[in-house]
Every structure is written in structure tokens, then in C-alpha cells.
XYZ file of C-alpha atoms in Angstrom:
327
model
C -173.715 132.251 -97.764
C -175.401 135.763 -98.113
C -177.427 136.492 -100.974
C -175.967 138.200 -103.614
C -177.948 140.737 -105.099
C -178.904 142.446 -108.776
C -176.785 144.995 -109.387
C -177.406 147.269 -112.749
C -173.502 146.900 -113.074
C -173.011 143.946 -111.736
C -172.593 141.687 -114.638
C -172.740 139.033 -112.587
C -176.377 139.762 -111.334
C -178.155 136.889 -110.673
C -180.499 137.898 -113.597
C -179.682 140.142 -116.563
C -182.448 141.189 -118.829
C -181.164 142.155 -122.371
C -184.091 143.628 -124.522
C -184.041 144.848 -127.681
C -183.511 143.969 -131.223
C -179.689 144.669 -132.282
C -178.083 141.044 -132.668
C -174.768 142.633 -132.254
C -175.733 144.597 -128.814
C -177.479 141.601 -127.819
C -174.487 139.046 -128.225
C -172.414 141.696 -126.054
C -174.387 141.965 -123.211
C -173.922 137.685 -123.333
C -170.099 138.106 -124.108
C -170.016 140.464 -121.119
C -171.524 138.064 -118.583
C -169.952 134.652 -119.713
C -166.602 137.210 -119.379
C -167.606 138.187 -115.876
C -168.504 134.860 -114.653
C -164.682 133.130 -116.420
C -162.969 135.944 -114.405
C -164.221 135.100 -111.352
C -164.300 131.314 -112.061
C -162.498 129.693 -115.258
C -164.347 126.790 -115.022
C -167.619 128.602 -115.467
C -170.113 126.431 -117.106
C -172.308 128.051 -120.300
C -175.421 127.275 -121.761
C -176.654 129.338 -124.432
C -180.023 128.038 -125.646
C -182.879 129.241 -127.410
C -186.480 128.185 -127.571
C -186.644 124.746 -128.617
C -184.044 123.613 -126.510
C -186.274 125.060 -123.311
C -188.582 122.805 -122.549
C -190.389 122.622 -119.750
C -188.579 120.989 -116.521
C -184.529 121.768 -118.484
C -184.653 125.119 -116.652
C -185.250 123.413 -113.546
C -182.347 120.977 -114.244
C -179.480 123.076 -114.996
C -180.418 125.047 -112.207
C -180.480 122.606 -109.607
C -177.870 122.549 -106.638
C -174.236 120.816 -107.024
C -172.294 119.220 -104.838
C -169.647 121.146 -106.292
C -171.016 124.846 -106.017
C -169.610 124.903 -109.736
C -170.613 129.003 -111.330
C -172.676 128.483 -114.379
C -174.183 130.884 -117.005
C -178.072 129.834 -118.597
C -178.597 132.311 -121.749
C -181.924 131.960 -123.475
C -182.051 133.595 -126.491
C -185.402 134.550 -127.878
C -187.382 134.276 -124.438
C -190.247 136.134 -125.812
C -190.808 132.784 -128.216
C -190.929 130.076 -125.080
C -193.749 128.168 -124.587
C -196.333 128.963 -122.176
C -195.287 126.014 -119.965
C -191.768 127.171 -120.071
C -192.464 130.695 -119.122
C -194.153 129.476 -115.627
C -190.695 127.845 -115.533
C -188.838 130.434 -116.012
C -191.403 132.806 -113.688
C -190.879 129.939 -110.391
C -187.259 130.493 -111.309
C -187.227 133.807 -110.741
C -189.090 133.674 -107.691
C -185.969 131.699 -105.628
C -182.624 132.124 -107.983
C -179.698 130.126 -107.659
C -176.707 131.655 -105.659
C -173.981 130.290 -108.306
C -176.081 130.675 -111.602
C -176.266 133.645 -113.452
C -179.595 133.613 -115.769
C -178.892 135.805 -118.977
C -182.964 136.415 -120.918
C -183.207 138.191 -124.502
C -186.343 139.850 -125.249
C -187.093 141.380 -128.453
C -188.900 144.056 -125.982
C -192.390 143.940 -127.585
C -195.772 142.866 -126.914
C -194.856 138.760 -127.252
C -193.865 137.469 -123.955
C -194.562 140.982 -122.291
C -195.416 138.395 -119.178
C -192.492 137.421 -118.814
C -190.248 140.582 -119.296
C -192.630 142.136 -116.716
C -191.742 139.649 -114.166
C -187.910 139.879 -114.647
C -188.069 142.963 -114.269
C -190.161 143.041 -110.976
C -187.580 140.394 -109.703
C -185.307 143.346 -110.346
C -182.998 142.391 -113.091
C -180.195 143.900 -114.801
C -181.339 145.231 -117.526
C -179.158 145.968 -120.831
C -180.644 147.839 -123.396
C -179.938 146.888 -127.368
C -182.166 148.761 -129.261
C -182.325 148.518 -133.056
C -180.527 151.688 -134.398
C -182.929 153.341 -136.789
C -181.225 156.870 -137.467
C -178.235 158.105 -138.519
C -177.556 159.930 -135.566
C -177.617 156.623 -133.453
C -175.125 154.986 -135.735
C -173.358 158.032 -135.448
C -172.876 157.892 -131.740
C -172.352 154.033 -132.043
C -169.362 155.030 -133.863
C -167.919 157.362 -131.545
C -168.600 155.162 -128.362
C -166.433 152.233 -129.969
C -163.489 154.278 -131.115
C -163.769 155.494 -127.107
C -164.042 152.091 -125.913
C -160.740 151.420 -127.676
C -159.091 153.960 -126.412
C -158.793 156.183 -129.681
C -159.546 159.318 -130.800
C -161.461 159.723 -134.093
C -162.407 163.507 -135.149
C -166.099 164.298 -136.030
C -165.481 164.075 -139.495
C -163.725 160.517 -139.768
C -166.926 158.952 -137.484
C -169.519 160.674 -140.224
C -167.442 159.257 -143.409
C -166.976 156.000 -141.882
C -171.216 155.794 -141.126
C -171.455 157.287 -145.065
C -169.401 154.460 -146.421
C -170.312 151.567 -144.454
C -174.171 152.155 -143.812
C -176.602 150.866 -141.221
C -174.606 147.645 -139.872
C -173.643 147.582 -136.617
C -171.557 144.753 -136.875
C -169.482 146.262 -140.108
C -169.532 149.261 -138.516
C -167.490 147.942 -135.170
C -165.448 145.928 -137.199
C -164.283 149.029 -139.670
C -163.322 150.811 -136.565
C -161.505 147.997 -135.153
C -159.407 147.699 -138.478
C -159.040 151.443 -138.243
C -157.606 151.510 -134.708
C -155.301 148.128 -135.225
C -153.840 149.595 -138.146
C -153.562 153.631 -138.245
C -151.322 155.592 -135.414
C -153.011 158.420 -133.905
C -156.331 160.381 -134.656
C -158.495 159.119 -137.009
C -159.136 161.959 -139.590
C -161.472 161.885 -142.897
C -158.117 161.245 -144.752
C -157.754 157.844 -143.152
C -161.584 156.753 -143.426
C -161.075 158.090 -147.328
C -158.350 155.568 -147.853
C -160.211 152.725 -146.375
C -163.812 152.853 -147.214
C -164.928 155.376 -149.421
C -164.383 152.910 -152.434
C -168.073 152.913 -152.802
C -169.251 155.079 -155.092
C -172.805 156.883 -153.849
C -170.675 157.013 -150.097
C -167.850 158.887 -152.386
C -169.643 161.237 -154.360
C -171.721 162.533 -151.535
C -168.614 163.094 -148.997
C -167.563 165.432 -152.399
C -170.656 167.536 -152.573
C -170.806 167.721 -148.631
C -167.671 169.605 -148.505
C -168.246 171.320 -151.200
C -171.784 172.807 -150.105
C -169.951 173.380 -146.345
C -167.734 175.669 -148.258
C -164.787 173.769 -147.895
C -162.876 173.692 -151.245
C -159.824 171.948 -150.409
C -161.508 169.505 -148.880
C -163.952 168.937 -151.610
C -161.342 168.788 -154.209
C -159.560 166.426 -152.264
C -162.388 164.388 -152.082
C -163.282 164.741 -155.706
C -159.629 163.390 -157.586
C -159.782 160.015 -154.337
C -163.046 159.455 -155.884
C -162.311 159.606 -159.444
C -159.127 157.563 -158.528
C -161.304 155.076 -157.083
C -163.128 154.992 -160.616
C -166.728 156.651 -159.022
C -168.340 157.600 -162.404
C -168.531 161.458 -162.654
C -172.060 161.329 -163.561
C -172.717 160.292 -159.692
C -170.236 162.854 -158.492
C -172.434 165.742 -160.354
C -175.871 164.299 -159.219
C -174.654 164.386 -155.742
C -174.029 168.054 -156.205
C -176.604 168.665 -157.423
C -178.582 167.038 -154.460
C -176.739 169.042 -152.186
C -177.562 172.549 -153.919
C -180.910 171.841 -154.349
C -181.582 170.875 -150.791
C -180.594 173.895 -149.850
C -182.167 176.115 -151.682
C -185.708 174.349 -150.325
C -184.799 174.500 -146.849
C -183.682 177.905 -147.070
C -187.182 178.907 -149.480
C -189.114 177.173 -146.539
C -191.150 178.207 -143.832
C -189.332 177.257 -140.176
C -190.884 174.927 -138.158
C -189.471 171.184 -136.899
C -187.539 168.991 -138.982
C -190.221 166.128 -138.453
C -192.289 168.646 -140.419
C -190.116 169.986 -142.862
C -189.091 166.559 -143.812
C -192.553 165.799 -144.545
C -192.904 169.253 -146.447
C -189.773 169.071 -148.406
C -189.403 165.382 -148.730
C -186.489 164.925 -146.723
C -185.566 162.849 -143.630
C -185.754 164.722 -140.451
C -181.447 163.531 -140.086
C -180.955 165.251 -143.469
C -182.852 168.376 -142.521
C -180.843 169.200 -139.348
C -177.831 168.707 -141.799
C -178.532 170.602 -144.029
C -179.396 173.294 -141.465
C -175.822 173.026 -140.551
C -174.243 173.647 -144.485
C -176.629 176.272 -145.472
C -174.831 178.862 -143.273
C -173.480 181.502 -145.873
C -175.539 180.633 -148.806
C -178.038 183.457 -150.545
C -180.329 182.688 -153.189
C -178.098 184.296 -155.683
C -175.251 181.694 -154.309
C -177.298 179.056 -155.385
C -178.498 180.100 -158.300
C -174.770 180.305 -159.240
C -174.159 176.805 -158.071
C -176.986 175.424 -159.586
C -176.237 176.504 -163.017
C -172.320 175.563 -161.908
C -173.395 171.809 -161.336
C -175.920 172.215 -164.768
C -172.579 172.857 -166.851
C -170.268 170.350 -165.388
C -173.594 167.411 -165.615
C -173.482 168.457 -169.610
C -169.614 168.403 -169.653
C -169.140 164.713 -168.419
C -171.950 163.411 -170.261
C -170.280 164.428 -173.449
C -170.407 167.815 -173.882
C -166.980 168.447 -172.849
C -163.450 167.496 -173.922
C -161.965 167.251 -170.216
C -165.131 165.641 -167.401
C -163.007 165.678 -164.573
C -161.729 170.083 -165.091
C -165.526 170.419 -165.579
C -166.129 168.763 -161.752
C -163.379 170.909 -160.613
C -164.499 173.597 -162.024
C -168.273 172.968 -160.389
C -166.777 171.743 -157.231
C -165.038 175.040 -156.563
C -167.866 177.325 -157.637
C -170.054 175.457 -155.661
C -167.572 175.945 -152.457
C -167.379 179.789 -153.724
C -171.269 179.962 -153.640
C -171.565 178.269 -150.280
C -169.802 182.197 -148.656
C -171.327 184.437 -151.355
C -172.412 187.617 -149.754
């Protein structure tokens, strides 16, 4: 029987390499194999082991030939934690591979086991990557790739409130879409997101000032009366404005350069920066001078000083959207 060969996407390589540190990435690049290996065989045998349950010699034995030619799968999770002994397993392994077993390694991809990730990879592997996601942006694009992988559409604005409401978790993060796409008909709009997820208050309030600093009044007020209906406190709502002003007026006071160094300047992420690039389009110092005091009357009006908190937001959420196209 001719050799079958790696393939980077062939998930049925006869060694895939998944490095990184996203559990969720990781336990798809597995999911994608085992799939692989049932389609072409249903009575694909899987073991899924990690460290402790590799010791030296069991590589060798689920490995060795059958009389049956039966297709199996051998994950080991963790591979940068095996023992030393185990990794020369793994390393003679690699140097004469089974024909009917697929080998499935994840590597945390750092300096621990670097051995052995070298030599998979000089054996030519398959290599998936699963990164941690670290910025905004990346969760951002995570977002977008599953709606696409589901065969939806989802507008720019949905994907941003749905990585504002639900935060860093990859895993709540592909499950919120796939609720979104099992249960709402057509494109995925802000609306639907809004209905959804932005119960939580800090998610809520900011969406509110967002629009309203982009100059989008409508939208702001829209967002304004969901969150008050979801019972956000108004004292959050005008903080966020306030946020939202005031970044602008320091990127717009500050001296250009890149956002790794304004951030550090300003005392800003580098993500919020570029965004706030994006919203300051239209504003003048006068416009947020005029906001500023807006959001400084509407803070003392829902904190007491006023007979009606949720006219005063209103009130600052529009002037702020008025200030955001002052000439």
C-alpha cells in the first residue's frame, strides 16, 4: 500500500500538530480529525490521552500493526508535559508512522517540549494553529469567521455588540452566535444582538455612548431606552459618555504618532485608540466642550439633581450626537 502523505489539509495526515493555547481551537482541530477519520471509517478507533496516561512503551502499543488494518486516532493532549522517556517515544514514532493511525499532538507552542514540536514539525506535520486571542480585534474576526462558517450573514455592527456583551470567551462567544443563527431569520443586525445580550450593564451603556460619539442619534437613543429597559443604572450610562467624550478630546489634543504609543501616552489600549480614531471624525474642540458640559448636566440630573434622569440622558445623548458633526 503506498504511503500516504502529510497534507496541510489533509485532516487525515498521518501527523497533525495543533499548537497553541485556545482550549476551544484546540478541541476543534481534534473534533476535525476524529470527524475525518469516522467519515472515511465508522469504526475508527479514538484515544484521547494526556500526559499521565503516556507512558513510555503505550505509544508503541496502540500503534502497533493489526490483523485487521482497523483506522485509529492517538490524541495527546498536553505533549509539551510528557516525560523525557516518552518524548524519545513519541520522536521513534515519528521517524516510521503507521499507515492506518492518525497521531493528533497539542503543544502549548512555548519553550517546554520545544524538542519535540521541532521534530514534528521536521517530520512535516500538519500543523493547526490555536493561538490564545489577546485583542479585541482577534475576537472580532473570530466572530465574523463563525457566523461565515454557518453560512450567515452578520453586519459589522451586530459582530462588535456581540464581542462588547459577551467579552473575551471564545467558547461563549461561538455559542452566542450559534443561538443567534438557530434562532433569528436573516442578517444579524445590532437590533438582534441588543435583544439577546446587551442585558449587561457596562456592555449596554458603552454601545449608548458609542453611537452617540459616532454621531448617530437614532441609534444612540435607541440604545439608551433598551438599556434603561433592561434596568442599566443611569449613572453607568452617563460615565460611559463621558468616557467616550473625553477620549476624544485627548486623542484629538495629541501629537500623531502609532497607537502603541499613544496608548502609552494617553493611557489607552492601542484597540481603543484606532477606535476612537474612527468616531472622532467631525468633532472640534468647541463640539466637545459642548458635550462635555452636556454629559456634566445629565451626571448631576440622575444623581438627584433632576426631577426626570432618563429626559436628562436624552437630552445628553442627543447633544452629544449633535456635537459629534459640529462645524
Amino acid at each position: 500500500m503506498a504511503t500516504r502523505k502529510n497534507s496541510t489539509d489533509d485532516p487525515l495526515a498521518l501527523l497533525t500538530l495543533a499548537v497553541g493555547q485556545e482550549d476551544l481551537l484546540l478541541d476543534r482541530a481534534v473534533q476535525q480529525v476524529v470527524a475525518a477519520a469516522r467519515a472515511a471509517d465508522a469504526d475508527t478507533d479514538v484515544r484521547d490521552l494526556t500526559p499521565d496516561q503516556l507512558q513510555p512503551g503505550t505509544l508503541a502499543e496502540l500503534t502497533s500493526p493489526s490483523l485487521f488494518a482497523e483506522r485509529k486516532v492517538v490524541v495527546v493532549r498536553n505533549a509539551h508535559d510528557l516525560s523525557a522517556d516518552t518524548i524519545k517515544d513519541v520522536k521513534a514514532y515519528l521517524d516510521a508512522p503507521a499507515e492506518e493511525i492518525t497521531l493528533v499532538l497539542l503543544h502549548a507552542g512555548g519553550a517546554k517540549g520545544k524538542g519535540l514540536l521541532d521534530a514534528a514539525r521536521k517530520a512535516g506535520a500538519r500543523e493547526v494553529a490555536c493561538p490564545k486571542t489577546t485583542k479585541p480585534a482577534e475576537r472580532l474576526s473570530f466572530v465574523r469567521s463563525e457566523f461565515r462558517a454557518l453560512g450567515r450573514s452578520a453586519t459589522a455592527e451586530a459582530c462588535q455588540a456581540l464581542v462588547d456583551s459577551i467579552g473575551s470567551d471564545l467558547r461563549e462567544l461561538a455559542s452566542a452566535v450559534a443561538q443567534l443563527v438557530a434562532d433569528v431569520e436573516g442578517t444579524i443586525d445590532e437590533a438582534v444582538v441588543g435583544r439577546y445580550y446587551t442585558g449587561r450593564a457596562e456592555a449596554s451603556s458603552f454601545t449608548v455612548a458609542d453611537r452617540a460619539v459616532e454621531g448617530r442619534a437614532a441609534d444612540a437613543l435607541e440604545a439608551l431606552r433598551w438599556s434603561l429597559s433592561t434596568g442599566v443604572a443611569p449613572v453607568l450610562i452617563t460615565s460611559a459618555l463621558a468616557q467616550g467624550v473625553r477620549a476624544i478630546g485627548k486623542l484629538s489634543s495629541a501629537r500623531g504618532g502609532r497607537p502603541a504609543d499613544l496608548a502609552r501616552e494617553l493611557g489607552m489600549p492601542p484597540w481603543k485608540i484606532d477606535r476612537v480614531r474612527q468616531q472622532m471624525r467631525g468633532w472640534t474642540p468647541d463640539g466637545v466642550a459642548l458635550a462635555l458640559r452636556a454629559v456634566a448636566e445629565a451626571d448631576a440630573g440622575v444623581k438627584g439633581g433632576g426631577d426626570d434622569p432618563e429626559y436628562a440622558l436624552e437630552k445628553a445623548v442627543v447633544t452629544v450626537a449633535r456635537a459629534a458633526r459640529h462645524r
